[in-house]
DNA sequence: GTAAAATGTCACAAAGTTGAGACATTTTGA
DNA sequence: TCAAAATGTCTCAACTTTGTGACATTTTAC
């Protein structure tokens, strides 16, 4: 595998464990020297930015896939949740990041994310989900359901095969679907 | 106010914004010098540990209060959620912390937390909430609903007065209550 | 095999963080 | 008022992290 991708994968894994981890740790895990890492990524910021870009692309692809798999908006929403879960588990540290100061890539990322949530008002108009609930609240529920799932995986208290099912059950009910 | 408490309050506020913030920032916000801070807290670890202890006490008190306010387990659960929200908003950075390496105080904190979730099986036996859902999953939903709320406050997208109502609506439905 | 590309090693300086000593100054409380 | 406690200021040493230059070694591709 390309060194650049190795570093990226390593960074994703390490920063998930400890966001403030020294760069050495990332390089070690990638099986490369810190010096080499810096040949690919100018500095820490550039590395994190690259992770963000990596995630955007991955998620965007998975979301598109989910939408093209069905014409039923509900099925699309379900698929998007699953895509979000798969992606969220892999890139969990970026969620922590987005709570801090935003980066340039970050704004692109959130604006890309916004696009997908245009589905919500659409579902509200069709009375599939309650219009008593603020769309912004639903967006947060969606994101946080992914966080919940990440925690569920991490805790080991719950059978992994059950998690997605429960997540979809809880999410669709939390937004007022039957 | 006591300097110790001033520092504690400042730490809670600053670390919420940026968990890796240098100690100077905390001392500044407390209106004290870094030197003085170190007279009260041996090092960074001791300070964070103190924040943790502070939270445990606050939450425990608020939870007890919520339980004593009613005999109805559902009302108790609702009150506990609100207590958790109030507390969670104030001590949000500790949630991030608990995802990292646990401290000595941390284990006490989680074990204290466990006690409160004995309410869940009890509600499942009474068929008030679905017993198809794993109690561990419900515990995570509870915690994450607090995270959601924290985000909701922070985002500013949602009317603050609506947040608790929506949180309780979404939470009780997510665990299978009507 | 050989040249170019990639990587490793070592060394280094700049910067940031941390905790504490020494001593001056201020605040507190009786 | 006065002594004790609390705090500030200044300083310092130890440590960590970071990015980079110089040069050796290995790997790759032809």
Short mmCIF file of C-alpha atoms (C1' of nucleotides) in Angstrom, two decimals:
data_model
loop_
_atom_site.label_atom_id
_atom_site.label_comp_id
_atom_site.label_asym_id
_atom_site.label_seq_id
_atom_site.Cartn_x
_atom_site.Cartn_y
_atom_site.Cartn_z
CA UNK A 1 0.00 0.00 0.00
CA UNK A 2 1.06 3.56 -0.61
CA UNK A 3 2.87 5.20 2.26
CA UNK A 4 0.54 8.16 2.14
CA UNK A 5 -2.46 5.93 2.67
CA UNK A 6 -0.64 3.96 5.36
CA UNK A 7 -0.04 7.17 7.28
CA UNK A 8 -3.61 8.24 6.83
CA UNK A 9 -4.95 4.93 8.12
CA UNK A 10 -2.56 5.01 11.03
CA UNK A 11 -3.51 8.57 11.89
CA UNK A 12 -7.18 7.69 11.85
CA UNK A 13 -6.59 4.78 14.19
CA UNK A 14 -4.24 6.55 16.59
CA UNK A 15 -6.09 9.84 16.78
CA UNK A 16 -9.24 7.93 17.52
CA UNK A 17 -7.57 6.59 20.63
CA UNK A 18 -5.87 9.80 21.66
CA UNK A 19 -6.38 12.94 19.70
CA UNK A 20 -3.37 14.67 21.24
CA UNK A 21 -1.01 11.79 20.60
CA UNK A 22 2.45 12.85 19.39
CA UNK A 23 3.17 12.38 15.74
CA UNK A 24 5.77 9.73 16.56
CA UNK A 25 3.01 7.37 17.58
CA UNK A 26 1.26 7.78 14.27
CA UNK A 27 4.47 7.25 12.32
CA UNK A 28 5.36 4.18 14.38
CA UNK A 29 1.99 2.60 13.81
CA UNK A 30 2.37 3.26 10.10
CA UNK A 31 5.72 1.50 10.18
CA UNK A 32 7.46 4.65 8.98
CA UNK A 33 9.73 7.24 10.52
CA UNK A 34 8.49 10.58 11.67
CA UNK A 35 10.74 12.12 9.09
CA UNK A 36 8.98 10.29 6.29
CA UNK A 37 5.60 11.25 7.60
CA UNK A 38 6.61 14.88 7.37
CA UNK A 39 7.60 14.36 3.77
CA UNK A 40 3.99 13.58 2.99
CA UNK A 41 2.29 15.94 5.38
CA UNK A 42 3.82 19.33 6.03
CA UNK A 43 2.63 19.44 9.61
CA UNK A 44 0.04 18.13 11.99
CA UNK A 45 -2.66 20.38 10.60
CA UNK A 46 -2.14 19.12 7.09
CA UNK A 47 -2.39 15.55 8.29
CA UNK A 48 -5.66 16.09 10.10
CA UNK A 49 -7.01 18.00 7.16
CA UNK A 50 -6.20 15.04 4.96
CA UNK A 51 -8.07 12.72 7.33
CA UNK A 52 -11.06 15.00 7.11
CA UNK A 53 -10.98 14.98 3.34
CA UNK A 54 -10.63 11.22 3.39
CA UNK A 55 -13.72 10.91 5.53
CA UNK A 56 -15.78 13.30 3.44
CA UNK A 57 -15.11 11.27 0.36
CA UNK A 58 -15.82 7.97 2.05
CA UNK A 59 -19.04 9.14 3.59
CA UNK A 60 -20.25 10.92 0.50
CA UNK A 61 -19.77 7.77 -1.55
CA UNK A 62 -21.51 5.60 1.02
CA UNK A 63 -24.42 8.03 1.28
CA UNK A 64 -24.89 8.19 -2.46
CA UNK A 65 -24.84 4.42 -2.54
CA UNK A 66 -27.51 4.26 0.14
CA UNK A 67 -29.76 6.62 -1.80
CA UNK A 68 -29.43 4.84 -5.08
CA UNK A 69 -30.34 1.53 -3.50
CA UNK A 70 -33.98 2.45 -3.12
CA UNK A 71 -36.64 4.96 -4.13
CA UNK A 72 -38.34 4.80 -0.75
CA UNK A 73 -37.22 7.83 1.29
CA UNK A 74 -37.52 5.83 4.49
CA UNK A 75 -35.24 3.13 3.15
CA UNK A 76 -32.88 5.84 2.00
CA UNK A 77 -32.83 7.34 5.48
CA UNK A 78 -32.14 3.93 6.99
CA UNK A 79 -29.33 3.31 4.54
CA UNK A 80 -27.87 6.72 5.26
CA UNK A 81 -27.88 5.98 8.97
CA UNK A 82 -26.01 2.76 8.37
CA UNK A 83 -23.53 4.53 6.14
CA UNK A 84 -23.08 7.15 8.83
CA UNK A 85 -22.50 4.47 11.43
CA UNK A 86 -19.90 2.62 9.40
CA UNK A 87 -18.12 5.85 8.62
CA UNK A 88 -18.51 7.27 12.09
CA UNK A 89 -16.95 4.26 13.74
CA UNK A 90 -13.91 4.58 11.56
CA UNK A 91 -13.45 8.33 11.88
CA UNK A 92 -14.73 8.90 15.39
CA UNK A 93 -11.94 11.29 16.35
CA UNK A 94 -13.06 13.76 13.73
CA UNK A 95 -16.30 14.17 15.59
CA UNK A 96 -14.35 15.35 18.59
CA UNK A 97 -12.41 17.61 16.26
CA UNK A 98 -15.45 19.29 14.77
CA UNK A 99 -16.31 20.45 18.28
CA UNK A 100 -13.11 22.43 18.34
CA UNK A 101 -12.02 25.19 16.04
CA UNK A 102 -13.15 24.48 12.48
CA UNK A 103 -10.62 23.94 9.72
CA UNK A 104 -10.94 24.91 6.13
CA UNK A 105 -11.78 21.38 5.10
CA UNK A 106 -14.19 21.20 7.97
CA UNK A 107 -16.49 23.78 6.49
CA UNK A 108 -16.60 21.92 3.22
CA UNK A 109 -17.35 18.78 5.18
CA UNK A 110 -20.27 20.24 7.06
CA UNK A 111 -21.70 21.90 3.98
CA UNK A 112 -21.49 18.59 2.17
CA UNK A 113 -23.24 17.03 5.12
CA UNK A 114 -26.01 19.58 5.04
CA UNK A 115 -27.04 18.50 1.60
CA UNK A 116 -28.09 15.11 2.86
CA UNK A 117 -30.38 16.53 5.46
CA UNK A 118 -32.62 18.12 2.89
CA UNK A 119 -34.30 14.74 3.03
CA UNK A 120 -35.78 15.59 6.43
CA UNK A 121 -38.25 18.37 5.52
CA UNK A 122 -39.26 16.22 2.59
CA UNK A 123 -40.18 13.38 4.95
CA UNK A 124 -41.98 15.80 7.20
CA UNK A 125 -44.11 17.08 4.32
CA UNK A 126 -45.10 13.52 3.51
CA UNK A 127 -46.05 13.09 7.18
CA UNK A 128 -43.69 10.18 7.46
CA UNK A 129 -41.98 11.86 10.35
CA UNK A 130 -43.48 14.32 12.78
CA UNK A 131 -43.30 17.98 11.79
CA UNK A 132 -43.55 18.95 15.43
CA UNK A 133 -39.86 18.22 15.74
CA UNK A 134 -37.38 20.79 14.56
CA UNK A 135 -35.32 19.62 11.59
CA UNK A 136 -32.19 20.87 13.27
CA UNK A 137 -32.99 18.68 16.24
CA UNK A 138 -33.33 15.68 13.95
CA UNK A 139 -29.99 16.45 12.38
CA UNK A 140 -28.43 16.37 15.84
CA UNK A 141 -30.22 13.14 16.70
CA UNK A 142 -28.82 11.60 13.55
CA UNK A 143 -25.28 12.62 14.36
CA UNK A 144 -25.56 11.63 17.98
CA UNK A 145 -27.06 8.28 17.13
CA UNK A 146 -23.84 7.63 15.30
CA UNK A 147 -21.92 8.63 18.40
CA UNK A 148 -24.07 6.29 20.46
CA UNK A 149 -23.26 3.50 18.08
CA UNK A 150 -19.56 4.24 18.28
CA UNK A 151 -19.78 3.99 22.05
CA UNK A 152 -21.79 0.81 21.81
CA UNK A 153 -19.13 -0.83 19.68
CA UNK A 154 -16.38 0.38 21.96
CA UNK A 155 -18.01 -0.73 25.18
CA UNK A 156 -18.28 -4.34 24.15
CA UNK A 157 -21.41 -4.65 26.26
CA UNK A 158 -23.64 -5.20 23.26
CA UNK A 159 -23.65 -7.82 20.55
CA UNK A 160 -22.24 -6.06 17.47
CA UNK A 161 -24.83 -7.64 15.21
CA UNK A 162 -27.59 -6.10 17.25
CA UNK A 163 -26.26 -2.58 17.25
CA UNK A 164 -27.35 -1.36 13.85
CA UNK A 165 -30.82 -2.82 14.27
CA UNK A 166 -31.25 -1.11 17.59
CA UNK A 167 -29.83 2.13 16.27
CA UNK A 168 -32.36 2.26 13.45
CA UNK A 169 -35.18 1.28 15.82
CA UNK A 170 -34.28 3.99 18.29
CA UNK A 171 -33.55 6.63 15.72
CA UNK A 172 -36.72 6.30 13.71
CA UNK A 173 -38.77 6.37 16.90
CA UNK A 174 -36.85 9.31 18.30
CA UNK A 175 -37.83 11.37 15.27
CA UNK A 176 -41.47 10.42 15.55
CA UNK A 177 -41.77 7.53 13.11
CA UNK A 178 -43.94 4.61 14.06
CA UNK B 1 -15.45 32.84 46.66
CA UNK B 2 -12.70 30.49 47.62
CA UNK B 3 -9.77 30.37 45.27
CA UNK B 4 -9.98 26.60 45.06
CA UNK B 5 -13.55 26.78 43.86
CA UNK B 6 -12.70 29.63 41.49
CA UNK B 7 -10.03 27.48 39.90
CA UNK B 8 -12.37 24.53 39.68
CA UNK B 9 -15.06 26.58 37.99
CA UNK B 10 -12.54 28.08 35.61
CA UNK B 11 -11.11 24.67 34.77
CA UNK B 12 -14.55 23.31 34.03
CA UNK B 13 -15.28 26.21 31.71
CA UNK B 14 -11.94 26.26 29.92
CA UNK B 15 -11.51 22.52 29.53
CA UNK B 16 -14.98 22.37 28.08
CA UNK B 17 -13.81 24.64 25.31
CA UNK B 18 -10.41 23.04 24.79
CA UNK B 19 -9.42 20.04 26.77
CA UNK B 20 -5.72 20.42 25.95
CA UNK B 21 -5.58 24.07 26.88
CA UNK B 22 -2.45 25.07 28.81
CA UNK B 23 -2.85 25.60 32.53
CA UNK B 24 -2.13 29.31 32.08
CA UNK B 25 -5.48 29.76 30.42
CA UNK B 26 -7.29 28.21 33.34
CA UNK B 27 -5.41 30.33 35.84
CA UNK B 28 -6.05 33.49 33.84
CA UNK B 29 -9.75 32.83 33.65
CA UNK B 30 -9.80 32.25 37.40
CA UNK B 31 -8.10 35.61 37.87
CA UNK B 32 -5.15 33.92 39.55
CA UNK B 33 -1.58 33.22 38.63
CA UNK B 34 -0.43 29.86 37.41
CA UNK B 35 1.77 29.69 40.47
CA UNK B 36 -1.20 29.97 42.78
CA UNK B 37 -3.10 27.35 40.88
CA UNK B 38 -0.25 24.95 41.49
CA UNK B 39 -0.43 25.65 45.18
CA UNK B 40 -3.94 24.22 45.21
CA UNK B 41 -3.51 21.47 42.67
CA UNK B 42 -0.22 19.63 42.50
CA UNK B 43 -0.45 19.09 38.78
CA UNK B 44 -2.84 18.86 35.86
CA UNK B 45 -3.97 15.39 36.83
CA UNK B 46 -4.92 16.47 40.31
CA UNK B 47 -6.95 19.34 38.90
CA UNK B 48 -8.91 17.17 36.51
CA UNK B 49 -9.47 14.63 39.22
CA UNK B 50 -10.93 17.36 41.36
CA UNK B 51 -13.28 18.39 38.55
CA UNK B 52 -14.42 14.79 38.29
CA UNK B 53 -15.11 14.60 41.99
CA UNK B 54 -16.96 17.88 41.81
CA UNK B 55 -19.20 16.55 39.06
CA UNK B 56 -19.90 13.28 40.81
CA UNK B 57 -21.13 15.09 43.86
CA UNK B 58 -23.23 17.53 41.89
CA UNK B 59 -24.85 14.86 39.78
CA UNK B 60 -25.45 12.51 42.66
CA UNK B 61 -27.22 15.22 44.58
CA UNK B 62 -29.34 16.22 41.60
CA UNK B 63 -30.25 12.60 40.88
CA UNK B 64 -31.29 11.96 44.46
CA UNK B 65 -33.38 15.09 44.32
CA UNK B 66 -35.08 13.89 41.14
CA UNK B 67 -35.94 10.56 42.71
CA UNK B 68 -37.33 11.99 45.88
CA UNK B 69 -39.61 14.33 43.98
CA UNK B 70 -41.96 11.55 42.91
CA UNK B 71 -42.86 7.93 43.52
CA UNK B 72 -43.65 7.33 39.86
CA UNK B 73 -40.64 5.59 38.26
CA UNK B 74 -41.38 7.27 34.95
CA UNK B 75 -41.33 10.69 36.57
CA UNK B 76 -38.15 9.70 38.32
CA UNK B 77 -36.58 8.73 35.03
CA UNK B 78 -37.65 12.02 33.49
CA UNK B 79 -36.22 13.94 36.41
CA UNK B 80 -32.98 12.01 36.19
CA UNK B 81 -32.68 12.85 32.53
CA UNK B 82 -33.10 16.53 33.30
CA UNK B 83 -30.56 16.30 36.10
CA UNK B 84 -28.18 14.60 33.73
CA UNK B 85 -28.72 17.30 31.14
CA UNK B 86 -28.09 20.16 33.54
CA UNK B 87 -25.01 18.45 34.86
CA UNK B 88 -23.81 17.29 31.48
CA UNK B 89 -23.94 20.75 29.99
CA UNK B 90 -21.77 22.07 32.76
CA UNK B 91 -19.20 19.27 32.77
CA UNK B 92 -19.19 18.34 29.10
CA UNK B 93 -15.42 18.01 28.86
CA UNK B 94 -15.45 15.15 31.32
CA UNK B 95 -17.43 13.11 28.83
CA UNK B 96 -14.60 13.47 26.38
CA UNK B 97 -12.24 12.54 29.18
CA UNK B 98 -14.00 9.33 30.09
CA UNK B 99 -13.32 8.13 26.57
CA UNK B 100 -9.62 8.36 27.25
CA UNK B 101 -7.65 6.54 29.90
CA UNK B 102 -9.68 6.24 33.09
CA UNK B 103 -8.49 7.90 36.28
CA UNK B 104 -8.94 6.62 39.78
CA UNK B 105 -11.80 8.98 40.39
CA UNK B 106 -13.27 7.98 37.08
CA UNK B 107 -13.97 4.45 38.21
CA UNK B 108 -15.72 5.70 41.30
CA UNK B 109 -17.74 7.99 39.06
CA UNK B 110 -18.93 5.27 36.72
CA UNK B 111 -19.72 2.92 39.54
CA UNK B 112 -21.77 5.62 41.18
CA UNK B 113 -23.49 6.11 37.85
CA UNK B 114 -24.30 2.42 37.55
CA UNK B 115 -26.38 2.53 40.66
CA UNK B 116 -28.89 4.79 39.03
CA UNK B 117 -29.45 2.52 36.11
CA UNK B 118 -30.85 -0.19 38.27
CA UNK B 119 -34.07 1.65 37.58
CA UNK B 120 -34.12 0.31 34.04
CA UNK B 121 -34.70 -3.43 34.61
CA UNK B 122 -37.30 -2.40 37.12
CA UNK B 123 -39.16 -0.44 34.46
CA UNK B 124 -38.80 -3.31 32.05
CA UNK B 125 -40.38 -5.72 34.52
CA UNK B 126 -43.32 -3.40 34.89
CA UNK B 127 -43.62 -3.37 31.08
CA UNK B 128 -43.29 0.38 31.09
CA UNK B 129 -40.38 0.14 28.71
CA UNK B 130 -39.72 -2.60 26.19
CA UNK B 131 -37.70 -5.54 27.42
CA UNK B 132 -36.63 -6.27 23.87
CA UNK B 133 -34.01 -3.56 24.28
CA UNK B 134 -30.82 -4.35 26.07
CA UNK B 135 -30.44 -2.41 29.32
CA UNK B 136 -26.86 -1.58 28.38
CA UNK B 137 -28.16 -0.02 25.18
CA UNK B 138 -30.57 2.10 27.16
CA UNK B 139 -27.76 3.25 29.40
CA UNK B 140 -25.87 4.41 26.34
CA UNK B 141 -28.94 6.12 24.93
CA UNK B 142 -29.33 7.99 28.19
CA UNK B 143 -25.75 9.18 28.19
CA UNK B 144 -25.80 10.07 24.53
CA UNK B 145 -29.06 11.94 24.86
CA UNK B 146 -27.21 14.17 27.26
CA UNK B 147 -24.47 14.62 24.66
CA UNK B 148 -27.10 15.46 22.08
CA UNK B 149 -28.50 18.07 24.39
CA UNK B 150 -25.09 19.56 25.00
CA UNK B 151 -24.66 19.88 21.25
CA UNK B 152 -28.10 21.35 20.88
CA UNK B 153 -27.31 24.07 23.40
CA UNK B 154 -23.98 24.77 21.79
CA UNK B 155 -25.27 24.95 18.24
CA UNK B 156 -27.73 27.73 18.95
CA UNK B 157 -30.00 26.35 16.25
CA UNK B 158 -32.69 25.35 18.69
CA UNK B 159 -34.71 27.33 21.16
CA UNK B 160 -33.22 26.49 24.57
CA UNK B 161 -36.65 26.19 26.15
CA UNK B 162 -37.55 23.46 23.70
CA UNK B 163 -34.50 21.32 24.22
CA UNK B 164 -35.41 19.49 27.41
CA UNK B 165 -38.91 18.76 26.18
CA UNK B 166 -37.61 17.31 22.94
CA UNK B 167 -34.92 15.36 24.75
CA UNK B 168 -37.45 13.67 26.99
CA UNK B 169 -39.78 13.02 24.04
CA UNK B 170 -37.02 11.47 21.99
CA UNK B 171 -35.48 9.53 24.84
CA UNK B 172 -38.62 7.88 26.11
CA UNK B 173 -39.58 6.88 22.59
CA UNK B 174 -36.09 5.62 21.80
CA UNK B 175 -36.33 3.18 24.71
CA UNK B 176 -39.73 1.95 23.63
CA UNK B 177 -42.08 3.99 25.76
CA UNK B 178 -45.30 5.26 24.24
"C1'" DG C 1 23.11 -3.66 -12.87
"C1'" DT C 2 21.99 1.01 -12.34
"C1'" DA C 3 19.95 5.30 -11.62
"C1'" DA C 4 16.15 7.46 -9.39
"C1'" DA C 5 12.90 7.45 -5.83
"C1'" DA C 6 11.78 6.42 -1.26
"C1'" DT C 7 13.03 5.88 3.30
"C1'" DG C 8 15.91 5.79 7.49
"C1'" DT C 9 19.12 7.87 10.83
"C1'" DC C 10 20.99 11.39 13.34
"C1'" DA C 11 21.33 15.79 14.82
"C1'" DC C 12 19.53 20.20 15.80
"C1'" DA C 13 17.05 24.41 16.93
"C1'" DA C 14 12.82 26.55 18.00
"C1'" DA C 15 8.90 26.57 20.63
"C1'" DG C 16 5.76 25.17 24.17
"C1'" DT C 17 4.60 23.20 28.60
"C1'" DT C 18 5.26 22.16 33.17
"C1'" DG C 19 6.28 22.39 38.07
"C1'" DA C 20 8.74 24.65 41.62
"C1'" DG C 21 11.98 27.96 44.42
"C1'" DA C 22 12.80 32.57 46.22
"C1'" DC C 23 11.17 36.56 47.58
"C1'" DA C 24 8.01 40.75 47.46
"C1'" DT C 25 3.41 42.30 48.07
"C1'" DT C 26 -1.27 42.13 49.38
"C1'" DT C 27 -5.07 40.47 52.00
"C1'" DT C 28 -7.17 38.73 55.99
"C1'" DG C 29 -8.69 38.42 60.60
"C1'" DA C 30 -8.29 39.04 65.40
"C1'" DT D 1 -2.10 47.54 64.12
"C1'" DC D 2 0.15 43.47 63.24
"C1'" DA D 3 1.19 38.83 62.29
"C1'" DA D 4 -0.15 35.08 59.44
"C1'" DA D 5 -2.00 33.53 55.27
"C1'" DA D 6 -2.63 34.09 50.53
"C1'" DT D 7 -1.12 35.61 46.29
"C1'" DG D 8 1.88 37.67 42.70
"C1'" DT D 9 6.24 38.08 40.15
"C1'" DC D 10 10.19 36.55 38.36
"C1'" DT D 11 13.13 32.97 37.28
"C1'" DC D 12 14.74 28.63 36.20
"C1'" DA D 13 15.43 23.82 34.79
"C1'" DA D 14 13.56 19.81 32.89
"C1'" DC D 15 10.96 17.88 29.59
"C1'" DT D 16 8.20 17.23 25.29
"C1'" DT D 17 6.93 18.23 20.80
"C1'" DT D 18 7.77 19.78 16.37
"C1'" DG D 19 9.69 20.56 11.85
"C1'" DT D 20 13.80 20.30 9.09
"C1'" DG D 21 18.62 19.72 7.08
"C1'" DA D 22 22.28 16.53 5.82
"C1'" DC D 23 23.57 12.37 4.50
"C1'" DA D 24 23.41 7.13 4.41
"C1'" DT D 25 20.78 3.17 3.05
"C1'" DT D 26 17.28 0.65 0.84
"C1'" DT D 27 13.81 -0.11 -2.60
"C1'" DT D 28 11.91 0.32 -7.04
"C1'" DA D 29 11.62 0.30 -11.90
"C1'" DC D 30 13.71 -0.09 -16.22
#
